[in-house]
PDB file of C-alpha atoms in Angstrom:
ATOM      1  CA  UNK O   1       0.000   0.000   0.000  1.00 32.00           C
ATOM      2  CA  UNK O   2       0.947   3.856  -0.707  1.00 36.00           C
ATOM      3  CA  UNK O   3       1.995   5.868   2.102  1.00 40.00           C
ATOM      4  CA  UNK O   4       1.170   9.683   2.395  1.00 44.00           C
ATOM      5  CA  UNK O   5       3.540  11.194   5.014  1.00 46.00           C
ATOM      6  CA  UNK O   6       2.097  13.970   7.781  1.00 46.00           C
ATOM      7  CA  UNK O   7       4.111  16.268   5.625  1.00 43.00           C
ATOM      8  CA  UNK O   8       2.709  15.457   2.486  1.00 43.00           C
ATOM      9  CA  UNK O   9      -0.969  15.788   4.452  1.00 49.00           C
ATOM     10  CA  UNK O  10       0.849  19.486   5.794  1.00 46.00           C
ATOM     11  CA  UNK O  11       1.018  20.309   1.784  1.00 41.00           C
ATOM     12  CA  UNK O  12      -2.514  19.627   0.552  1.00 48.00           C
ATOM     13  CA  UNK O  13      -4.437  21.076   3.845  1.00 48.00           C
ATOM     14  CA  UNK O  14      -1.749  24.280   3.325  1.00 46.00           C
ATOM     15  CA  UNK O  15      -1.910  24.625  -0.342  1.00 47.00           C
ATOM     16  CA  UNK O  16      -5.194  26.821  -0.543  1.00 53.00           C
ATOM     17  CA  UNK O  17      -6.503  30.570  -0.292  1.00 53.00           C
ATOM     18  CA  UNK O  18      -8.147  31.993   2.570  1.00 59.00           C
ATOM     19  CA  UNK O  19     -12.238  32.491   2.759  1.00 55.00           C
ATOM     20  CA  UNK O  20     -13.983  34.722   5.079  1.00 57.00           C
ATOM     21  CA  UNK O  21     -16.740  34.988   6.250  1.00 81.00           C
ATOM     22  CA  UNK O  22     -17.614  31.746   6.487  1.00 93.00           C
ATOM     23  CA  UNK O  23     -16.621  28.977   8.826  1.00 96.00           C
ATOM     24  CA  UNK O  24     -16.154  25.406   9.377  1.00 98.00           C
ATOM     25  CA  UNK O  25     -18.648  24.494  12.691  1.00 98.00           C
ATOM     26  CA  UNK O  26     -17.858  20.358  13.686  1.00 98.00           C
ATOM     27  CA  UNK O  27     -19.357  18.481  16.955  1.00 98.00           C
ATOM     28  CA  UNK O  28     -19.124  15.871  18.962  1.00 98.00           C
ATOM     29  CA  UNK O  29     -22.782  14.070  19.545  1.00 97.00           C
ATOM     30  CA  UNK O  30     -23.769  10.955  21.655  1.00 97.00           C
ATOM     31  CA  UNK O  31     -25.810   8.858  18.845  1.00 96.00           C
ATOM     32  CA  UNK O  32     -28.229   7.458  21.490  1.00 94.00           C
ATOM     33  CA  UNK O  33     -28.948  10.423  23.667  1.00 91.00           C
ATOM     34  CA  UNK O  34     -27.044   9.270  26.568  1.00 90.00           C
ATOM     35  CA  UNK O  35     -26.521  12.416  29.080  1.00 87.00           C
ATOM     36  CA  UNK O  36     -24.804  10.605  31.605  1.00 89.00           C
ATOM     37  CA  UNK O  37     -23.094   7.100  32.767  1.00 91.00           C
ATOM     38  CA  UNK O  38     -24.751   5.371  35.693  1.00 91.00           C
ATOM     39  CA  UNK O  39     -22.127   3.536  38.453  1.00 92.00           C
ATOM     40  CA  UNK O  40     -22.979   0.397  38.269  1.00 92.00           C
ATOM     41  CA  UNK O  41     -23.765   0.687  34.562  1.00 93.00           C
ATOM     42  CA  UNK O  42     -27.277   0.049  33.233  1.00 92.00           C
ATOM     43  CA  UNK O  43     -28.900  -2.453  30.805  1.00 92.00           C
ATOM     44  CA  UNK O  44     -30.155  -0.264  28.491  1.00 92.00           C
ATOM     45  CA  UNK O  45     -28.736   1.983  25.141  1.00 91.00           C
ATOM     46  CA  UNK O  46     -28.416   5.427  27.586  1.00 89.00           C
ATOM     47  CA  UNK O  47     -27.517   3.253  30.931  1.00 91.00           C
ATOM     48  CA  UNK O  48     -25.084   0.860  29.596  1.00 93.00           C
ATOM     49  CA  UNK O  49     -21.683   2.545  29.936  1.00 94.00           C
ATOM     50  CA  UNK O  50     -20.982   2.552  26.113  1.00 96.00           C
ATOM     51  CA  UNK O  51     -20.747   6.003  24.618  1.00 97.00           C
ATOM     52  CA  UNK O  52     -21.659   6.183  20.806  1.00 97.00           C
ATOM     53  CA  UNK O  53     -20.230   9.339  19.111  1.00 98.00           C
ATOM     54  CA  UNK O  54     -20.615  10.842  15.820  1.00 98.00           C
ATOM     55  CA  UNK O  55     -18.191  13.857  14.271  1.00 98.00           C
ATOM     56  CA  UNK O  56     -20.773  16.164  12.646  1.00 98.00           C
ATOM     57  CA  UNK O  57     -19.719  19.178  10.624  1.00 98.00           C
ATOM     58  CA  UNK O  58     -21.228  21.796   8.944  1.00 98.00           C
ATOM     59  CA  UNK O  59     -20.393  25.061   6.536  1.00 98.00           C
ATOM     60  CA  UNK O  60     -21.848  28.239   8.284  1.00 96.00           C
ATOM     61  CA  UNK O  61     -21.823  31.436   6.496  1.00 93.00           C
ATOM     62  CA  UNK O  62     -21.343  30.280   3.058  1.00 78.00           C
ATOM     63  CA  UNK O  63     -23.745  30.107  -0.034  1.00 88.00           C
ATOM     64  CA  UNK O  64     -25.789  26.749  -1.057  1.00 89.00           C
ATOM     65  CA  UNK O  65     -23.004  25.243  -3.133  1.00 91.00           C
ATOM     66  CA  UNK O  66     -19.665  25.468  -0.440  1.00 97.00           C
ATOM     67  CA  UNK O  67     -19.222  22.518   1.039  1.00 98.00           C
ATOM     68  CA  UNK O  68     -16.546  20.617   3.693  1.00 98.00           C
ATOM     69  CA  UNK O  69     -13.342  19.939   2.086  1.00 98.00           C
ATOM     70  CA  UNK O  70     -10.281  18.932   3.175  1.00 98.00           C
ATOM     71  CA  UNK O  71     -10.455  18.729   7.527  1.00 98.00           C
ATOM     72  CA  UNK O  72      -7.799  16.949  10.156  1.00 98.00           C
ATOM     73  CA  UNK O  73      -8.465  17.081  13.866  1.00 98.00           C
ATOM     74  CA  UNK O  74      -7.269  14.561  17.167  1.00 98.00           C
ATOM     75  CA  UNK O  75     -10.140  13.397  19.243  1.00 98.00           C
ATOM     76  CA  UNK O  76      -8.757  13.397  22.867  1.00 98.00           C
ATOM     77  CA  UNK O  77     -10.510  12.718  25.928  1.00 98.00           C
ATOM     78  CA  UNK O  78      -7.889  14.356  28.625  1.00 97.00           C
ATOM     79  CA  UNK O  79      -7.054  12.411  31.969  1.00 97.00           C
ATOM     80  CA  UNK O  80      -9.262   9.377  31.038  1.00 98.00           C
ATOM     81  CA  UNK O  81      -6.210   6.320  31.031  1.00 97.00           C
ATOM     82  CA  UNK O  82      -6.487   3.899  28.543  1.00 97.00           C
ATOM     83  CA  UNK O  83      -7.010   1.098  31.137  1.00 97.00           C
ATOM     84  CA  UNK O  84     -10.884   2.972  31.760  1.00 97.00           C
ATOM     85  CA  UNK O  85     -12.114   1.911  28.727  1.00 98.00           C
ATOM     86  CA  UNK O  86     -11.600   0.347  24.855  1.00 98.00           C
ATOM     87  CA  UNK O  87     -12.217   3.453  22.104  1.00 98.00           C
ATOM     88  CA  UNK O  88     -13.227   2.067  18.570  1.00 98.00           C
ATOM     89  CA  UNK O  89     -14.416   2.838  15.227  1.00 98.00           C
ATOM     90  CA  UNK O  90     -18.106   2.809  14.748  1.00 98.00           C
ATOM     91  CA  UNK O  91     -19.516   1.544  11.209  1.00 98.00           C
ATOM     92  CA  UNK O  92     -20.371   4.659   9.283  1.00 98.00           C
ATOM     93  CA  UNK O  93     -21.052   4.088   5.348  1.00 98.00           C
ATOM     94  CA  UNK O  94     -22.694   1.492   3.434  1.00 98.00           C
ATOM     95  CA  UNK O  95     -20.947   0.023   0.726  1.00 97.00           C
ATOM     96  CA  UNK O  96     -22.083   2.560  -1.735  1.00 97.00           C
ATOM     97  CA  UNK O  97     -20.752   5.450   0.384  1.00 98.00           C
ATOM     98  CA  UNK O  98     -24.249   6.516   1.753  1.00 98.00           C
ATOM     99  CA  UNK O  99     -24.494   6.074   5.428  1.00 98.00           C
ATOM    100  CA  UNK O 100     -25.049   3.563   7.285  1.00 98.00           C
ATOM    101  CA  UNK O 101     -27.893   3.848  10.593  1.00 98.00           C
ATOM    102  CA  UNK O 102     -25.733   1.417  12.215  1.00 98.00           C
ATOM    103  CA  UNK O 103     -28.900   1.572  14.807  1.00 96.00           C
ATOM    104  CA  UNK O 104     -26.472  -1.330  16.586  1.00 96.00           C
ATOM    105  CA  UNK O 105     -23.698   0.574  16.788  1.00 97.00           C
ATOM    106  CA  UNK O 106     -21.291  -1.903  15.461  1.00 98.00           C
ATOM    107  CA  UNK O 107     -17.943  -1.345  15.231  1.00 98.00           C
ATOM    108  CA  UNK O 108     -15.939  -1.317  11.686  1.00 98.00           C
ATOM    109  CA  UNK O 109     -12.130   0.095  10.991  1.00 97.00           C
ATOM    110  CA  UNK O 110     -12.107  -0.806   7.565  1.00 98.00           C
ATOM    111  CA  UNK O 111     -11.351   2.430   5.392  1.00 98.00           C
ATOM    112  CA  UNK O 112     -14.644   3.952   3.818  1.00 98.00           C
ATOM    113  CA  UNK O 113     -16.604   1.761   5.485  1.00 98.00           C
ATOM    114  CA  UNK O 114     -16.106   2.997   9.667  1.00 98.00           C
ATOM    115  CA  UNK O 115     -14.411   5.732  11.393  1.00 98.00           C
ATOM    116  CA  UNK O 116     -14.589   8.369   8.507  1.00 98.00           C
ATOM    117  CA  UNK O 117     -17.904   8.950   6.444  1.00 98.00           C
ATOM    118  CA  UNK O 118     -17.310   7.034   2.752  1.00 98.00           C
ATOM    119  CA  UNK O 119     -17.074  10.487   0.954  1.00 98.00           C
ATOM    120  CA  UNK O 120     -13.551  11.764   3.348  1.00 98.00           C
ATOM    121  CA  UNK O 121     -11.795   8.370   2.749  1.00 98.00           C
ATOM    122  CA  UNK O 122      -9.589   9.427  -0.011  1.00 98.00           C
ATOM    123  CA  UNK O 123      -6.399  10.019   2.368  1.00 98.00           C
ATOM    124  CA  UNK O 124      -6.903   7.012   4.690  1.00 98.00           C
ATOM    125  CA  UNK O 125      -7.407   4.866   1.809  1.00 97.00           C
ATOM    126  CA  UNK O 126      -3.570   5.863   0.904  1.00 97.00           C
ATOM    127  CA  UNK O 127      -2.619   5.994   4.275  1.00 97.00           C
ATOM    128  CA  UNK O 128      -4.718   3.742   6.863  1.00 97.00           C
ATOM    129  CA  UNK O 129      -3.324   6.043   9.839  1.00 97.00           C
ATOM    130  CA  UNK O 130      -5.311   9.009   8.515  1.00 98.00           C
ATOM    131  CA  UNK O 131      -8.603   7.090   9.792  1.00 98.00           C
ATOM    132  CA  UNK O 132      -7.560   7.361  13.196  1.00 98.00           C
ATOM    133  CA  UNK O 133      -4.949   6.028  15.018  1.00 98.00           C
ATOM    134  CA  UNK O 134      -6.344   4.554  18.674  1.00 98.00           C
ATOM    135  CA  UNK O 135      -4.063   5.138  21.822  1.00 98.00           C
ATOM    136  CA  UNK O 136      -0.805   5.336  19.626  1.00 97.00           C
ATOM    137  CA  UNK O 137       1.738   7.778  18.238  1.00 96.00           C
ATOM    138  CA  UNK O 138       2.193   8.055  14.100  1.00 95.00           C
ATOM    139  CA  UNK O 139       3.384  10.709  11.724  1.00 93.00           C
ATOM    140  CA  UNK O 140       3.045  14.089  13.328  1.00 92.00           C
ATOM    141  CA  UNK O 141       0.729  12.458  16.069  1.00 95.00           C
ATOM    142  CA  UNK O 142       2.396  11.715  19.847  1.00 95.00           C
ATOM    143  CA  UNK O 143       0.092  10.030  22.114  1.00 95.00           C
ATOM    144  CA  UNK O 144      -0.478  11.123  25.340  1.00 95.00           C
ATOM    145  CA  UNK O 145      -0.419   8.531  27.953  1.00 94.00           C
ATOM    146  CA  UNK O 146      -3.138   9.454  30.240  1.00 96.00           C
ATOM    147  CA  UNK O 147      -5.750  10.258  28.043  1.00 98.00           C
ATOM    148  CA  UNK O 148      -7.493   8.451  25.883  1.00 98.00           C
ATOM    149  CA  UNK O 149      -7.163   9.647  22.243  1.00 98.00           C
ATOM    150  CA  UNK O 150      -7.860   9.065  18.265  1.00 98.00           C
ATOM    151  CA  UNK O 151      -5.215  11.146  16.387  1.00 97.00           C
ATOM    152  CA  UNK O 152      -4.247  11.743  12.761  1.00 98.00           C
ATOM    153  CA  UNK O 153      -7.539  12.204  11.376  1.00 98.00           C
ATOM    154  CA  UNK O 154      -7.631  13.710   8.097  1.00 98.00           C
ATOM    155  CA  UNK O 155     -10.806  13.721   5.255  1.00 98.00           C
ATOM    156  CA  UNK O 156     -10.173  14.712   1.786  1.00 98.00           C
ATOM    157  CA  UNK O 157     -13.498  14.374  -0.374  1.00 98.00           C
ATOM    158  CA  UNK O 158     -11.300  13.276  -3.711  1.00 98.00           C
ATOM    159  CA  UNK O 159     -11.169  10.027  -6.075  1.00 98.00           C
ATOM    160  CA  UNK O 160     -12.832   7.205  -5.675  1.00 97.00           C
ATOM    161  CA  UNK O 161     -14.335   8.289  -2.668  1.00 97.00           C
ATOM    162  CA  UNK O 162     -15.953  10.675  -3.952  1.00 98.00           C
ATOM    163  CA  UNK O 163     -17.139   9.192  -7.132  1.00 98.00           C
ATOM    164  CA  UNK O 164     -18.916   6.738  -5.241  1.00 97.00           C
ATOM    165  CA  UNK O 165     -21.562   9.307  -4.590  1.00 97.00           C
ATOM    166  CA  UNK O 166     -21.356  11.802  -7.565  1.00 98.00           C
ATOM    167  CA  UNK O 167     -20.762   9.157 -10.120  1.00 98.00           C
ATOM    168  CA  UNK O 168     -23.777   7.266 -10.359  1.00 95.00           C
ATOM    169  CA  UNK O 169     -23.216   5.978 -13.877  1.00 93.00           C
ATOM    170  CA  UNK O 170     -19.498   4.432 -13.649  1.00 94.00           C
ATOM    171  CA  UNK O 171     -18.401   6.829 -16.180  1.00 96.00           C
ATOM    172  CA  UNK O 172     -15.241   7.931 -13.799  1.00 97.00           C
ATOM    173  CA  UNK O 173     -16.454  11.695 -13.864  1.00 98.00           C
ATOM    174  CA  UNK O 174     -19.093  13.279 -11.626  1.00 98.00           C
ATOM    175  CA  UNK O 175     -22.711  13.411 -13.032  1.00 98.00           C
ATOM    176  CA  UNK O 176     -22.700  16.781 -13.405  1.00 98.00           C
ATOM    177  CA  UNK O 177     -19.270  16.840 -15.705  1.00 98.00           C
ATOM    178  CA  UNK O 178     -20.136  19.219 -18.883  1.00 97.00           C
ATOM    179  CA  UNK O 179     -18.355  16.411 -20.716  1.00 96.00           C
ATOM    180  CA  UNK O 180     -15.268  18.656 -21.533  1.00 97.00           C
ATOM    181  CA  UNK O 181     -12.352  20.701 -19.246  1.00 97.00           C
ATOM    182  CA  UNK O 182     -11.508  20.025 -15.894  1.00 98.00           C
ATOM    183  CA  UNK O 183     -14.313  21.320 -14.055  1.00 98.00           C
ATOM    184  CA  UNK O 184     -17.882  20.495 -12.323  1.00 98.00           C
ATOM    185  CA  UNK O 185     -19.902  22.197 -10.341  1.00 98.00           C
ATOM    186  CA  UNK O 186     -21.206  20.220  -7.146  1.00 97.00           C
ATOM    187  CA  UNK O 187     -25.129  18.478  -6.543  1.00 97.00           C
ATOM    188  CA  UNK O 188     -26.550  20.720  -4.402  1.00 96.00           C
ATOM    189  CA  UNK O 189     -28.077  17.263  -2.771  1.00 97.00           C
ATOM    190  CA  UNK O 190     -25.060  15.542  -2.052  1.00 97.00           C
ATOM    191  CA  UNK O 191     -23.077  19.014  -0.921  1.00 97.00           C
ATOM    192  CA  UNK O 192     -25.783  18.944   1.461  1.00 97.00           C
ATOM    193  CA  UNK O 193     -26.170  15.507   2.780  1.00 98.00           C
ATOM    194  CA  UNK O 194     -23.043  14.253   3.015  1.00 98.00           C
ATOM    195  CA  UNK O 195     -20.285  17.915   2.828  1.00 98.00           C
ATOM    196  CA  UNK O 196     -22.191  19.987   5.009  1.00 98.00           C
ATOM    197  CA  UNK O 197     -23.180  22.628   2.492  1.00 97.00           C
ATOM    198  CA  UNK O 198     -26.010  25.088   3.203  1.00 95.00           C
ATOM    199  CA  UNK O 199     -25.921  25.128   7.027  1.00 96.00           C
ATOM    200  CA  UNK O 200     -26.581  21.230   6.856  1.00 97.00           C
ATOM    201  CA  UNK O 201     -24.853  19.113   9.839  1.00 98.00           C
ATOM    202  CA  UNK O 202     -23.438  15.480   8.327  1.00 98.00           C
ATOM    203  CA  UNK O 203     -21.294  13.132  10.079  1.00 98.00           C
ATOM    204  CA  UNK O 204     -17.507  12.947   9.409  1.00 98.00           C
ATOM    205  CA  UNK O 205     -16.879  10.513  11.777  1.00 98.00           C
ATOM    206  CA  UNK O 206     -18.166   7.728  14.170  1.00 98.00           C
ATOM    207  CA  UNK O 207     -16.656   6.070  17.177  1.00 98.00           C
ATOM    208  CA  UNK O 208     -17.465   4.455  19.986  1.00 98.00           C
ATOM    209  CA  UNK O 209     -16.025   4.322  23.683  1.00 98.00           C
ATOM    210  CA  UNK O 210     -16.790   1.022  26.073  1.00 98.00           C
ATOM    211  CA  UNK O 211     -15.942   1.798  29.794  1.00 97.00           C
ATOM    212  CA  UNK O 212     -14.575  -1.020  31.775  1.00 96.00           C
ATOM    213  CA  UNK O 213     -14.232   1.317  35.224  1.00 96.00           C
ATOM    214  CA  UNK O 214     -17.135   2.187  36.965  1.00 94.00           C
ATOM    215  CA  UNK O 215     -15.955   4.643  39.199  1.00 94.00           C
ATOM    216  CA  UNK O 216     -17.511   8.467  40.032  1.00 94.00           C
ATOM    217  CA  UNK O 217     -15.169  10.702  37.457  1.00 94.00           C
ATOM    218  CA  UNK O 218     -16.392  13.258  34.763  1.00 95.00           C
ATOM    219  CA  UNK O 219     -15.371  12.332  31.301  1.00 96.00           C
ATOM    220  CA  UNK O 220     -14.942  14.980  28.527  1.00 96.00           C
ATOM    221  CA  UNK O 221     -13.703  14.339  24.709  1.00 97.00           C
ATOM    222  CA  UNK O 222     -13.008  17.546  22.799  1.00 97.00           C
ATOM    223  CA  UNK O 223     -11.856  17.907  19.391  1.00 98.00           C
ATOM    224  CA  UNK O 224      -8.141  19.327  18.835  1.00 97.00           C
ATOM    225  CA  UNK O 225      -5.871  21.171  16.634  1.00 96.00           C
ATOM    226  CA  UNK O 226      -8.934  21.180  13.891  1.00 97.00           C
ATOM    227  CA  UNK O 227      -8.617  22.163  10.242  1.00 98.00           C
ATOM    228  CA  UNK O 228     -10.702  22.865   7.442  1.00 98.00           C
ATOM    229  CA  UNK O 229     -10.913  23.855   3.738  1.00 98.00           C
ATOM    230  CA  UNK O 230     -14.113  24.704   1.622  1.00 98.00           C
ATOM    231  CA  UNK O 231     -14.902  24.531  -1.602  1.00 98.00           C
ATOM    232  CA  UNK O 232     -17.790  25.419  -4.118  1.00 97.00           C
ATOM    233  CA  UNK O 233     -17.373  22.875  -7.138  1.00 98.00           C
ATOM    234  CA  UNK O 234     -15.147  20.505  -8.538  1.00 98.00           C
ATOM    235  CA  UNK O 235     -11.740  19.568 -10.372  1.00 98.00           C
ATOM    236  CA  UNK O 236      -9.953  17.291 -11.843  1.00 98.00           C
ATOM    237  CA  UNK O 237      -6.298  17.296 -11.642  1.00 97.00           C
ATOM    238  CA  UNK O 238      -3.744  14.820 -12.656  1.00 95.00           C
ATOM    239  CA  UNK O 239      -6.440  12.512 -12.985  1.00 96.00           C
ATOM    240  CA  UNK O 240      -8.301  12.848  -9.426  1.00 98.00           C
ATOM    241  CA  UNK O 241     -11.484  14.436  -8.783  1.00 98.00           C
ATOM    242  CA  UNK O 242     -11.360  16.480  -5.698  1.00 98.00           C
ATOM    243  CA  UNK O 243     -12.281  20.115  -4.375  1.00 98.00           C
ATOM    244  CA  UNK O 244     -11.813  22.847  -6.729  1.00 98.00           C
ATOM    245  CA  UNK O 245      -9.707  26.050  -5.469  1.00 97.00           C
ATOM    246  CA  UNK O 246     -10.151  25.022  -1.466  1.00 97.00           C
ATOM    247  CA  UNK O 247     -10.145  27.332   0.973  1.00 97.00           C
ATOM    248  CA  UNK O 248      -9.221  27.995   4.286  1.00 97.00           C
ATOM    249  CA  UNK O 249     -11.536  29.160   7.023  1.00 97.00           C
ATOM    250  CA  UNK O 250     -11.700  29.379  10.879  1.00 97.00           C
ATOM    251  CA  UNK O 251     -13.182  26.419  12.450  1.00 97.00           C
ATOM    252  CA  UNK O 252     -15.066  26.299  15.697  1.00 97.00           C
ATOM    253  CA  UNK O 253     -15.392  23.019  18.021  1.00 96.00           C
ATOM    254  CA  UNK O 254     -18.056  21.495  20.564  1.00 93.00           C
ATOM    255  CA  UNK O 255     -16.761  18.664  23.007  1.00 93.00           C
ATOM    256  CA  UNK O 256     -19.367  16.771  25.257  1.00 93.00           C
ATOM    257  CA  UNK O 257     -19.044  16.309  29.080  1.00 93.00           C
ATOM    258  CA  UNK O 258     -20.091  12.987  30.814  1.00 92.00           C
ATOM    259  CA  UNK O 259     -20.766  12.384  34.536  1.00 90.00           C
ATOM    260  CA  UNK O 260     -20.322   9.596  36.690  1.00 90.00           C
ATOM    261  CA  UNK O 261     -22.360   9.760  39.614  1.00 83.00           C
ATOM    262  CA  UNK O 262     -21.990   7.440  42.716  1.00 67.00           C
ATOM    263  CA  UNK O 263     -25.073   6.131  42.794  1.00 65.00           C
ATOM    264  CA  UNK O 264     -27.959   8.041  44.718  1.00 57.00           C
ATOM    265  CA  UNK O 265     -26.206  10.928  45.307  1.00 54.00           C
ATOM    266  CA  UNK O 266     -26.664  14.737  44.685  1.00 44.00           C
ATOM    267  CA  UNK O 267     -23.618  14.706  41.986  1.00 42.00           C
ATOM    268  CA  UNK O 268     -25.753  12.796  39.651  1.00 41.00           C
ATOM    269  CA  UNK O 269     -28.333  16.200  39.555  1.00 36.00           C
ATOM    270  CA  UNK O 270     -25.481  18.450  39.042  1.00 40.00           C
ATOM    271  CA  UNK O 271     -23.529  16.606  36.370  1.00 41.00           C
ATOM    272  CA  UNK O 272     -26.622  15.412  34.513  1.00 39.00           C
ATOM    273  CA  UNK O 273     -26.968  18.750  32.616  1.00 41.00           C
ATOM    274  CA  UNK O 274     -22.837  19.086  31.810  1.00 42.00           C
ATOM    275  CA  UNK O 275     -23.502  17.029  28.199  1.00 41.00           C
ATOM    276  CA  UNK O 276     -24.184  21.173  27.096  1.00 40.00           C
ATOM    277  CA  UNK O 277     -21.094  21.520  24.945  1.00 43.00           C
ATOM    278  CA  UNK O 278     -18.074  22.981  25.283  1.00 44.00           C
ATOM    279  CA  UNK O 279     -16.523  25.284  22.666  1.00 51.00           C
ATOM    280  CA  UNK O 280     -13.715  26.599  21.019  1.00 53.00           C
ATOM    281  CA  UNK O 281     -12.749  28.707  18.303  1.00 56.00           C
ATOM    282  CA  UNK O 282      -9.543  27.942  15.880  1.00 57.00           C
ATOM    283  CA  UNK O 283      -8.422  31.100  13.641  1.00 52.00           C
TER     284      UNK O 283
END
């Protein structure tokens, strides 16, 4: 298999103007509604001490047609060891790159299939690190002993990946190719179900995190050192589909906050209320 270096990645999230006015919004969300994590853990799908995430994104400011382009981000959950629980990819995309409601949660690394959405897997399909690398260091990526983390993360909605949605009749070019030149402009519907376009949250991402301790902590994962690129069409360039002319914009973040109560006592009331997110901006 090819291998795309962290400084290669460096190159094609660097090579690109600057947008403003418009910005790159992601989130972390608990698929199942679960606001908290009962000590000792429940039976049921928001008692039973596994938290089911999804990365959402969105493009906020911009017109109908931008959309998501190229991202990168480390999913860390400070001061949570790796001995309190297993992290894992989450099965995101069906075999023809639309998602997957993966209503069971089950888990799936393979590339375009779990961890990123179908549509980003262009880089991790070169390089498998760039789907997330669980607990260890790689690249440009150190792990942190001590926390619990998924690092090197990077989408690129280019190639093959991206053909599987735009290219519904195997003709290697995006439906809405002219049929001459270089350029496309983008489907409004899939800029907007799957890129984020138009104000339009879509998932990026999907994990999962199984506790194995039980005991009365507060748990929060936050997104960090995010990037993000936009774009408004499409181009082909040495013979890869990809984002035309991306831009860069500032991005801002949302973590989630979980609570452990002991059981029956008042710090379950206070901490049931801290899944309100936390947020950043990145310039």
């Amino acid at each position: 298999m090819r291998t795309l270096s962290s400084a290669a990645l460096a190159v094609i999230l660097a090579t690109a103007g600057t947008a403003y006015g418009q910005t790159v919004e992601f989130r972390i969300v608990e698929r199942q509604g679960q606001t908290s994590i009962p000590i000792p853990f429940g039976a049921t799908a928001t008692t039973d001490g596994v938290l089911n995430f999804a990365i959402q994104a969105r493009v906020t400011g911009g017109t109908a047609s931008q959309f998501l382009g190229n991202f990168s981000f480390d999913i860390v959950a400070a001061g949570e060891a790796d001995s309190n629980g297993t992290l894992t990819k989450l099965l995101t995309s069906n075999v023809d790159g639309s998602y997957a409601a993966n209503t069971a949660q089950s888990s799936n690394g393979t590339v375009g299939r779990g961890g990123l959405s179908a549509i980003y897997a262009y880089l991790a399909g070169i390089g498998q690190s760039f789907n997330g690398l669980i607990n260890t260091s790689g690249g440009t990526f150190t792990n942190t002993l001590g926390n619990q983390e998924i690092g090197l993360i990077a989408g690129s909605p280019t190639g093959n990946s991206l053909l599987l949605l735009t290219d519904t009749g195997g003709s290697g070019n995006p439906d809405t190719y002219p049929g001459s030149g270089t350029a496309a402009p983008i489907d409004p519907t899939i800029a907007s179900t799957y890129l984020g376009a138009g104000g339009n949250f879509v998932d990026v991402y999907r994990f999962k995190y199984t506790l194995t301790l039980a005991s009365t902590r507060v748990i929060t994962f936050n997104l960090v050192n995010p990037t993000a690129q936009i774009a408004s069409s499409l181009l082909l360039a040495n013979g890869v589909w990809g984002p035309a002319n991306p831009l860069n914009v500032p991005v801002t973040t949302s973590g989630v906050i979980f609570g452990m109560p002991a059981p029956g006592s008042a710090f379950l009331l206070s901490l049931a209320g801290l899944t309100a997110t936390w947020r950043r901006r990145t310039h």
